[in-house]
Structures are given as C-alpha cells and as structure tokens.
Amino acid sequence: MYLSRFRMNAARPGTRRLLSSPQSLHAAVMSSFPHLLPTASTNPGTPSDGPRVLWRLDQNAAAEVFLYVVSPDRPDLTHLVEQAGWPAAAAADPDNPGWQTRPYAPFLDRLAQGTTWAFRLTANPVHHIRRKDDEPIKRTAHLTPVHQMAWLLERQERCGFRICEKPDSKRLLPSGTTHKKSAHHGDRYELMVRDQRNLSFAKPRDDNAPGRRPVTLVAVTFDGRLQITDSALLRRTLVQGLGKAKAYGCGLMTLAPAPDTGERNP
C-alpha cells in the first residue's frame, strides 16, 4: 500500500477543470496506474473486500489544495503535474517529481489498540428512507451536521475506532449534550463537521442505454480525535474506505499524531 500527496496549482486552468468535476478527477487518479485498463479508470466498478484506490481533496486555503491518494500500487502522477501542478519545477529537480509517495504498510502495522490519533475523513453520509408506504426505499443524503455526525458515530465501532469525548472542562453544555440518549450530540465529542459540498454531474448509464444519468451527492469533511478499539478493523477502514461514493473523493480517512501521542504518520 502507498500514500501519496500532490499539491495542485490553483492558478492553472487544468486544476480548475479537475476541481469542478469529481468524475474527471476520478478518471485522472485512476490513470495514474499503468496496469489499469481504460474502462477501469472511467467506471468505479464493483465493491471489493480488498484494498482499493481512494482519494480525497483537502483545500486548506484558496491557493493550498492537496490531493491525497491511498492505493495498492505506486502511482505515476506525471500527467497531473503537467495538467495541474508545476511541471517546470518538477523537470528542474529530478529528486522531486511534483508529488510525494511513501509506503503505507509500515505505518499501518504500527497502529495499536488504545492509541489516540487526530483524523480527517471526507465522506458521503446517507440513509435510506420511504416517505410513503407505497414508495420504494430511497437513498438520501444527511443534510445537517447533527445527522451527519450521528452517521459517523453509528459506524465507529464496526470500523475499529471510537470518537473521543471531550473532558467536562471543554464542554459548553452540561454533560456535552441535552440528554444522554439524545440524537443531538451537542459538543460531547471531539468531532467537527465542515466543508459540506453538493456535487452534481452526469455519468454513463449502467445499462448501456443512450444518454447520461444525473448524479448528485453530498460530501462533508470530519475532523476529530479517535481512539483505536480494533487495529485490524481500522486498517481495513483505512485501505477500503468508509461509506459510499468512494470513486468521487469520499471514504478516505487519514490519521495524524494527536497532541498527547508520540506517533508519526508516514
């Protein structure tokens, strides 16, 4: 497994085109792996229990946009440097091709139960509803931070981690929430929901019918602190992703040292 980071040049037209189309960026990411056939780069394919290509965009400022990629194989991002990076700078420095890639397995192997980490996750929080008894069940996005937070909390244990709770001294509300079993989590957890993005694009129809079908999804970014409860489950989450819409920049969780730990990310 490999973890790669590529800084996108926000001043280039190619960057703006990629940022405006998650489908185009998905195709560009998948084109980084020479062994994949063209059909694999344009079609997310079927779910797999093994490692897969995951990616995420982090926009820390208007001119600071990073693309993170987790993949079973080492990527070649030369085409992205040419479209959306600094190709002249990369050509002038053979030791710096324009992106950084490091083996991910040594870091994954160091993850131990009980350790605490800061994390970031971009995900597509959804649920299934039926408005009327005679209507089919429909997958629908969670639109409020309260429900988006609840979506992640419902999945934490099966994914090998537990979101840390704030100490009483840092809570704005008594006990951090209005009620112990309330759906409103108040400020009980060290968890923040930010950067909600409503994505809309068209993709080829799955049944090979003519035309394209519209796709809409909601992506949000979670920042917080977690404690590892099952290191094997968490490793699986980090390499397989969490939730839906993984082909379109959702599902990738990354870890960073928490202030009270001595661990280091690769």
mmCIF file of C-alpha atoms in Angstrom:
data_model
loop_
_atom_site.group_PDB
_atom_site.id
_atom_site.type_symbol
_atom_site.label_atom_id
_atom_site.label_comp_id
_atom_site.label_asym_id
_atom_site.label_seq_id
_atom_site.Cartn_x
_atom_site.Cartn_y
_atom_site.Cartn_z
ATOM 1 C CA MET A 1 0.000 0.000 0.000
ATOM 2 C CA TYR A 2 1.086 3.567 -0.735
ATOM 3 C CA LEU A 3 0.044 7.006 0.483
ATOM 4 C CA SER A 4 0.620 9.866 -1.973
ATOM 5 C CA ARG A 5 0.212 13.627 -1.699
ATOM 6 C CA PHE A 6 0.055 16.016 -4.625
ATOM 7 C CA ARG A 7 -0.288 19.787 -4.304
ATOM 8 C CA MET A 8 -2.473 21.244 -7.043
ATOM 9 C CA ASN A 9 -1.576 24.562 -8.658
ATOM 10 C CA ALA A 10 -4.730 26.607 -8.089
ATOM 11 C CA ALA A 11 -3.710 29.141 -10.763
ATOM 12 C CA ARG A 12 -3.843 26.639 -13.648
ATOM 13 C CA PRO A 13 -6.952 26.086 -15.820
ATOM 14 C CA GLY A 14 -6.400 22.329 -15.626
ATOM 15 C CA THR A 15 -6.740 22.472 -11.845
ATOM 16 C CA ARG A 16 -9.989 24.391 -12.072
ATOM 17 C CA ARG A 17 -11.390 21.847 -14.544
ATOM 18 C CA LEU A 18 -10.494 18.940 -12.278
ATOM 19 C CA LEU A 19 -11.851 20.602 -9.155
ATOM 20 C CA SER A 20 -15.173 21.272 -10.883
ATOM 21 C CA SER A 21 -15.718 17.629 -11.881
ATOM 22 C CA PRO A 22 -15.285 14.747 -9.419
ATOM 23 C CA GLN A 23 -15.760 12.328 -12.311
ATOM 24 C CA SER A 24 -12.852 13.878 -14.254
ATOM 25 C CA LEU A 25 -10.646 13.850 -11.167
ATOM 26 C CA HIS A 26 -11.556 10.210 -10.517
ATOM 27 C CA ALA A 27 -10.501 9.343 -14.083
ATOM 28 C CA ALA A 28 -7.250 11.286 -13.657
ATOM 29 C CA VAL A 29 -6.446 9.474 -10.409
ATOM 30 C CA MET A 30 -7.165 6.054 -11.896
ATOM 31 C CA SER A 31 -4.993 6.910 -14.915
ATOM 32 C CA SER A 32 -2.049 7.049 -12.508
ATOM 33 C CA PHE A 33 -1.856 3.250 -12.526
ATOM 34 C CA PRO A 34 -0.494 1.841 -15.812
ATOM 35 C CA HIS A 35 -1.861 -1.663 -15.274
ATOM 36 C CA LEU A 36 -5.498 -0.499 -15.128
ATOM 37 C CA LEU A 37 -7.482 -0.724 -18.344
ATOM 38 C CA PRO A 38 -9.240 2.424 -19.638
ATOM 39 C CA THR A 39 -12.625 1.031 -18.617
ATOM 40 C CA ALA A 40 -11.423 0.752 -15.022
ATOM 41 C CA SER A 41 -10.418 4.412 -14.994
ATOM 42 C CA THR A 42 -13.853 5.655 -16.009
ATOM 43 C CA ASN A 43 -16.082 3.196 -14.163
ATOM 44 C CA PRO A 44 -15.896 2.801 -10.383
ATOM 45 C CA GLY A 45 -16.569 -0.914 -10.784
ATOM 46 C CA THR A 46 -17.987 -3.271 -8.218
ATOM 47 C CA PRO A 47 -17.245 -3.154 -4.482
ATOM 48 C CA SER A 48 -14.303 -5.182 -3.268
ATOM 49 C CA ASP A 49 -13.237 -6.554 0.083
ATOM 50 C CA GLY A 50 -9.595 -5.840 -0.700
ATOM 51 C CA PRO A 51 -7.544 -2.641 -0.861
ATOM 52 C CA ARG A 52 -8.719 -0.136 -3.440
ATOM 53 C CA VAL A 53 -7.749 3.266 -4.799
ATOM 54 C CA LEU A 54 -9.081 6.013 -2.537
ATOM 55 C CA TRP A 55 -8.601 9.745 -2.940
ATOM 56 C CA ARG A 56 -9.527 12.976 -1.183
ATOM 57 C CA LEU A 57 -9.167 16.697 -1.763
ATOM 58 C CA ASP A 58 -8.104 18.933 1.127
ATOM 59 C CA GLN A 59 -8.487 22.654 0.479
ATOM 60 C CA ASN A 60 -6.835 24.394 3.392
ATOM 61 C CA ALA A 61 -6.828 27.805 1.672
ATOM 62 C CA ALA A 62 -7.727 29.247 -1.732
ATOM 63 C CA ALA A 63 -4.218 28.551 -3.061
ATOM 64 C CA GLU A 64 -3.493 25.428 -0.988
ATOM 65 C CA VAL A 65 -5.227 22.358 -2.403
ATOM 66 C CA PHE A 66 -3.841 18.875 -1.775
ATOM 67 C CA LEU A 67 -4.852 15.608 -3.392
ATOM 68 C CA TYR A 68 -4.291 12.521 -1.217
ATOM 69 C CA VAL A 69 -4.318 9.036 -2.745
ATOM 70 C CA VAL A 70 -4.163 5.658 -0.986
ATOM 71 C CA SER A 71 -3.510 2.797 -3.393
ATOM 72 C CA PRO A 72 -2.298 -0.821 -3.552
ATOM 73 C CA ASP A 73 0.315 0.159 -6.185
ATOM 74 C CA ARG A 74 2.710 3.090 -6.511
ATOM 75 C CA PRO A 75 1.098 5.779 -8.715
ATOM 76 C CA ASP A 76 2.651 7.825 -11.507
ATOM 77 C CA LEU A 77 1.153 11.323 -11.259
ATOM 78 C CA THR A 78 3.198 12.838 -14.111
ATOM 79 C CA HIS A 79 0.046 13.678 -16.095
ATOM 80 C CA LEU A 80 -1.412 15.519 -13.094
ATOM 81 C CA VAL A 81 1.781 17.531 -12.671
ATOM 82 C CA GLU A 82 1.516 18.519 -16.344
ATOM 83 C CA GLN A 83 -2.175 19.451 -16.069
ATOM 84 C CA ALA A 84 -2.452 20.868 -12.587
ATOM 85 C CA GLY A 85 0.985 21.166 -10.979
ATOM 86 C CA TRP A 86 4.341 22.862 -11.551
ATOM 87 C CA PRO A 87 5.885 20.891 -14.456
ATOM 88 C CA ALA A 88 8.883 23.204 -14.967
ATOM 89 C CA ALA A 89 9.874 22.944 -11.303
ATOM 90 C CA ALA A 90 9.483 19.162 -11.415
ATOM 91 C CA ALA A 91 11.639 18.907 -14.542
ATOM 92 C CA ALA A 92 14.375 21.014 -12.938
ATOM 93 C CA ASP A 93 14.633 18.762 -9.873
ATOM 94 C CA PRO A 94 14.919 15.027 -10.626
ATOM 95 C CA ASP A 95 14.523 14.197 -6.941
ATOM 96 C CA ASN A 96 11.144 15.949 -6.770
ATOM 97 C CA PRO A 97 8.730 14.747 -9.482
ATOM 98 C CA GLY A 98 5.963 17.033 -8.220
ATOM 99 C CA TRP A 99 4.351 14.705 -5.685
ATOM 100 C CA GLN A 100 5.327 12.570 -2.681
ATOM 101 C CA THR A 101 4.643 8.838 -2.310
ATOM 102 C CA ARG A 102 5.565 6.714 0.691
ATOM 103 C CA PRO A 103 4.893 3.089 1.616
ATOM 104 C CA TYR A 104 1.792 2.921 3.801
ATOM 105 C CA ALA A 105 2.175 -0.578 5.262
ATOM 106 C CA PRO A 106 4.852 0.304 7.872
ATOM 107 C CA PHE A 107 2.560 2.973 9.316
ATOM 108 C CA LEU A 108 -0.482 0.680 9.259
ATOM 109 C CA ASP A 109 1.492 -2.028 11.051
ATOM 110 C CA ARG A 110 2.327 0.372 13.897
ATOM 111 C CA LEU A 111 -1.314 1.144 14.708
ATOM 112 C CA ALA A 112 -2.061 -0.267 18.147
ATOM 113 C CA GLN A 113 -5.236 -0.696 20.118
ATOM 114 C CA GLY A 114 -5.762 2.036 22.696
ATOM 115 C CA THR A 115 -3.679 4.717 20.970
ATOM 116 C CA THR A 116 -5.224 8.087 20.161
ATOM 117 C CA TRP A 117 -4.997 9.917 16.841
ATOM 118 C CA ALA A 118 -6.295 13.014 15.140
ATOM 119 C CA PHE A 119 -8.181 12.119 11.962
ATOM 120 C CA ARG A 120 -9.703 13.626 8.851
ATOM 121 C CA LEU A 121 -12.369 11.955 6.739
ATOM 122 C CA THR A 122 -14.343 13.153 3.741
ATOM 123 C CA ALA A 123 -17.496 11.070 3.432
ATOM 124 C CA ASN A 124 -20.948 10.833 1.875
ATOM 125 C CA PRO A 125 -23.336 10.412 4.841
ATOM 126 C CA VAL A 126 -26.558 8.847 3.590
ATOM 127 C CA HIS A 127 -29.551 6.964 4.931
ATOM 128 C CA HIS A 128 -32.452 5.037 3.408
ATOM 129 C CA ILE A 129 -35.995 6.353 3.756
ATOM 130 C CA ARG A 130 -39.505 5.725 2.480
ATOM 131 C CA ARG A 131 -41.769 8.788 2.612
ATOM 132 C CA LYS A 132 -44.939 6.785 1.913
ATOM 133 C CA ASP A 133 -45.817 3.133 2.431
ATOM 134 C CA ASP A 134 -46.287 2.550 -1.307
ATOM 135 C CA GLU A 135 -42.982 4.187 -2.296
ATOM 136 C CA PRO A 136 -39.686 2.328 -2.776
ATOM 137 C CA ILE A 137 -36.894 2.880 -0.279
ATOM 138 C CA LYS A 138 -34.614 5.667 -1.460
ATOM 139 C CA ARG A 139 -31.039 6.533 -0.513
ATOM 140 C CA THR A 140 -30.933 10.141 0.685
ATOM 141 C CA ALA A 141 -28.141 12.352 1.963
ATOM 142 C CA HIS A 142 -27.994 13.641 5.517
ATOM 143 C CA LEU A 143 -28.028 17.436 5.255
ATOM 144 C CA THR A 144 -27.498 18.706 8.803
ATOM 145 C CA PRO A 145 -24.288 18.486 10.855
ATOM 146 C CA VAL A 146 -26.179 16.779 13.705
ATOM 147 C CA HIS A 147 -27.332 13.915 11.488
ATOM 148 C CA GLN A 148 -24.004 13.757 9.637
ATOM 149 C CA MET A 149 -22.216 13.410 12.967
ATOM 150 C CA ALA A 150 -24.669 10.707 14.057
ATOM 151 C CA TRP A 151 -23.965 8.822 10.801
ATOM 152 C CA LEU A 152 -20.263 8.575 11.683
ATOM 153 C CA LEU A 153 -20.873 7.730 15.339
ATOM 154 C CA GLU A 154 -23.113 4.830 14.295
ATOM 155 C CA ARG A 155 -20.225 3.315 12.296
ATOM 156 C CA GLN A 156 -17.277 3.918 14.606
ATOM 157 C CA GLU A 157 -17.158 0.603 16.471
ATOM 158 C CA ARG A 158 -17.525 -1.595 13.381
ATOM 159 C CA CYS A 159 -14.697 0.398 11.755
ATOM 160 C CA GLY A 160 -12.263 -0.157 14.618
ATOM 161 C CA PHE A 161 -12.298 3.179 16.448
ATOM 162 C CA ARG A 162 -14.171 5.287 18.970
ATOM 163 C CA ILE A 163 -14.554 9.060 18.691
ATOM 164 C CA CYS A 164 -13.048 10.655 21.795
ATOM 165 C CA GLU A 165 -15.333 12.507 24.180
ATOM 166 C CA LYS A 166 -14.411 15.949 25.442
ATOM 167 C CA PRO A 167 -13.490 16.360 29.093
ATOM 168 C CA ASP A 168 -16.116 18.242 31.086
ATOM 169 C CA SER A 169 -13.865 21.293 31.271
ATOM 170 C CA LYS A 170 -14.053 21.728 27.482
ATOM 171 C CA ARG A 171 -17.811 21.225 27.086
ATOM 172 C CA LEU A 172 -20.096 24.199 26.555
ATOM 173 C CA LEU A 173 -23.187 22.247 27.640
ATOM 174 C CA PRO A 174 -23.618 20.175 30.819
ATOM 175 C CA SER A 175 -22.519 16.605 30.019
ATOM 176 C CA GLY A 176 -21.936 17.766 26.442
ATOM 177 C CA THR A 177 -25.479 17.103 25.273
ATOM 178 C CA THR A 178 -29.088 17.798 26.231
ATOM 179 C CA HIS A 179 -29.747 14.150 27.064
ATOM 180 C CA LYS A 180 -27.580 11.054 27.290
ATOM 181 C CA LYS A 181 -29.596 9.279 24.587
ATOM 182 C CA SER A 182 -30.482 12.359 22.582
ATOM 183 C CA ALA A 183 -29.926 12.383 18.812
ATOM 184 C CA HIS A 184 -28.389 15.838 19.268
ATOM 185 C CA HIS A 185 -24.803 15.246 20.369
ATOM 186 C CA GLY A 186 -24.115 18.851 21.320
ATOM 187 C CA ASP A 187 -20.398 19.298 21.943
ATOM 188 C CA ARG A 188 -19.929 15.949 23.660
ATOM 189 C CA TYR A 189 -17.397 14.615 21.140
ATOM 190 C CA GLU A 190 -14.082 15.829 19.769
ATOM 191 C CA LEU A 191 -15.608 15.961 16.312
ATOM 192 C CA MET A 192 -16.269 18.749 13.837
ATOM 193 C CA VAL A 193 -18.235 18.654 10.580
ATOM 194 C CA ARG A 194 -17.192 21.167 7.925
ATOM 195 C CA ASP A 195 -16.912 21.879 4.209
ATOM 196 C CA GLN A 196 -20.232 20.471 3.008
ATOM 197 C CA ARG A 197 -20.173 20.259 -0.787
ATOM 198 C CA ASN A 198 -23.118 19.491 -3.052
ATOM 199 C CA LEU A 199 -21.715 17.680 -6.100
ATOM 200 C CA SER A 200 -23.663 17.234 -9.312
ATOM 201 C CA PHE A 201 -22.546 15.667 -12.597
ATOM 202 C CA ALA A 202 -23.649 13.229 -15.307
ATOM 203 C CA LYS A 203 -22.316 9.722 -15.893
ATOM 204 C CA PRO A 204 -22.967 6.947 -18.438
ATOM 205 C CA ARG A 205 -25.949 4.766 -17.646
ATOM 206 C CA ASP A 206 -25.159 1.393 -16.117
ATOM 207 C CA ASP A 207 -27.434 -0.474 -18.547
ATOM 208 C CA ASN A 208 -25.604 0.909 -21.630
ATOM 209 C CA ALA A 209 -28.716 2.886 -22.570
ATOM 210 C CA PRO A 210 -28.170 6.076 -24.594
ATOM 211 C CA GLY A 211 -27.543 9.341 -22.817
ATOM 212 C CA ARG A 212 -26.196 10.016 -19.354
ATOM 213 C CA ARG A 213 -27.873 9.987 -15.978
ATOM 214 C CA PRO A 214 -27.536 12.808 -13.450
ATOM 215 C CA VAL A 215 -25.718 12.092 -10.196
ATOM 216 C CA THR A 216 -25.952 14.264 -7.093
ATOM 217 C CA LEU A 217 -24.240 13.643 -3.785
ATOM 218 C CA VAL A 218 -23.304 15.491 -0.616
ATOM 219 C CA ALA A 219 -19.731 15.297 0.663
ATOM 220 C CA VAL A 220 -18.644 16.588 4.072
ATOM 221 C CA THR A 221 -15.336 16.589 5.911
ATOM 222 C CA PHE A 222 -14.987 15.373 9.501
ATOM 223 C CA ASP A 223 -12.102 16.437 11.718
ATOM 224 C CA GLY A 224 -11.642 14.973 15.180
ATOM 225 C CA ARG A 225 -9.827 12.627 17.538
ATOM 226 C CA LEU A 226 -10.280 8.888 17.808
ATOM 227 C CA GLN A 227 -9.053 6.007 19.901
ATOM 228 C CA ILE A 228 -8.305 2.687 18.232
ATOM 229 C CA THR A 229 -10.526 -0.123 19.540
ATOM 230 C CA ASP A 230 -9.582 -2.776 16.960
ATOM 231 C CA SER A 231 -6.405 -2.190 14.963
ATOM 232 C CA ALA A 232 -7.259 -4.806 12.304
ATOM 233 C CA LEU A 233 -10.677 -3.248 11.631
ATOM 234 C CA LEU A 234 -9.172 0.240 11.485
ATOM 235 C CA ARG A 235 -6.511 -0.881 8.998
ATOM 236 C CA ARG A 236 -9.271 -2.281 6.824
ATOM 237 C CA THR A 237 -11.154 1.025 7.060
ATOM 238 C CA LEU A 238 -8.054 2.995 6.061
ATOM 239 C CA VAL A 239 -7.425 0.900 2.920
ATOM 240 C CA GLN A 240 -11.019 0.136 1.884
ATOM 241 C CA GLY A 241 -12.663 3.438 2.769
ATOM 242 C CA LEU A 242 -15.753 4.347 4.756
ATOM 243 C CA GLY A 243 -19.190 4.901 3.264
ATOM 244 C CA LYS A 244 -20.428 5.457 -0.280
ATOM 245 C CA ALA A 245 -19.156 7.486 -3.275
ATOM 246 C CA LYS A 246 -15.548 6.351 -2.908
ATOM 247 C CA ALA A 247 -14.954 6.903 -6.637
ATOM 248 C CA TYR A 248 -15.765 10.584 -6.200
ATOM 249 C CA GLY A 249 -13.427 11.603 -3.399
ATOM 250 C CA CYS A 250 -15.263 10.165 -0.386
ATOM 251 C CA GLY A 251 -14.279 7.471 2.086
ATOM 252 C CA LEU A 252 -10.585 8.208 2.661
ATOM 253 C CA MET A 253 -9.641 8.601 6.330
ATOM 254 C CA THR A 254 -6.137 9.710 7.286
ATOM 255 C CA LEU A 255 -4.529 9.866 10.717
ATOM 256 C CA ALA A 256 -2.107 12.339 12.243
ATOM 257 C CA PRO A 257 -0.384 12.453 15.625
ATOM 258 C CA ALA A 258 -2.682 13.596 18.410
ATOM 259 C CA PRO A 259 -1.117 16.217 20.697
ATOM 260 C CA ASP A 260 -0.640 13.707 23.510
ATOM 261 C CA THR A 261 0.953 10.922 21.432
ATOM 262 C CA GLY A 262 4.416 10.384 20.070
ATOM 263 C CA GLU A 263 3.319 8.537 16.950
ATOM 264 C CA ARG A 264 4.143 9.833 13.496
ATOM 265 C CA ASN A 265 2.300 9.408 10.204
ATOM 266 C CA PRO A 266 4.395 8.234 7.241
#
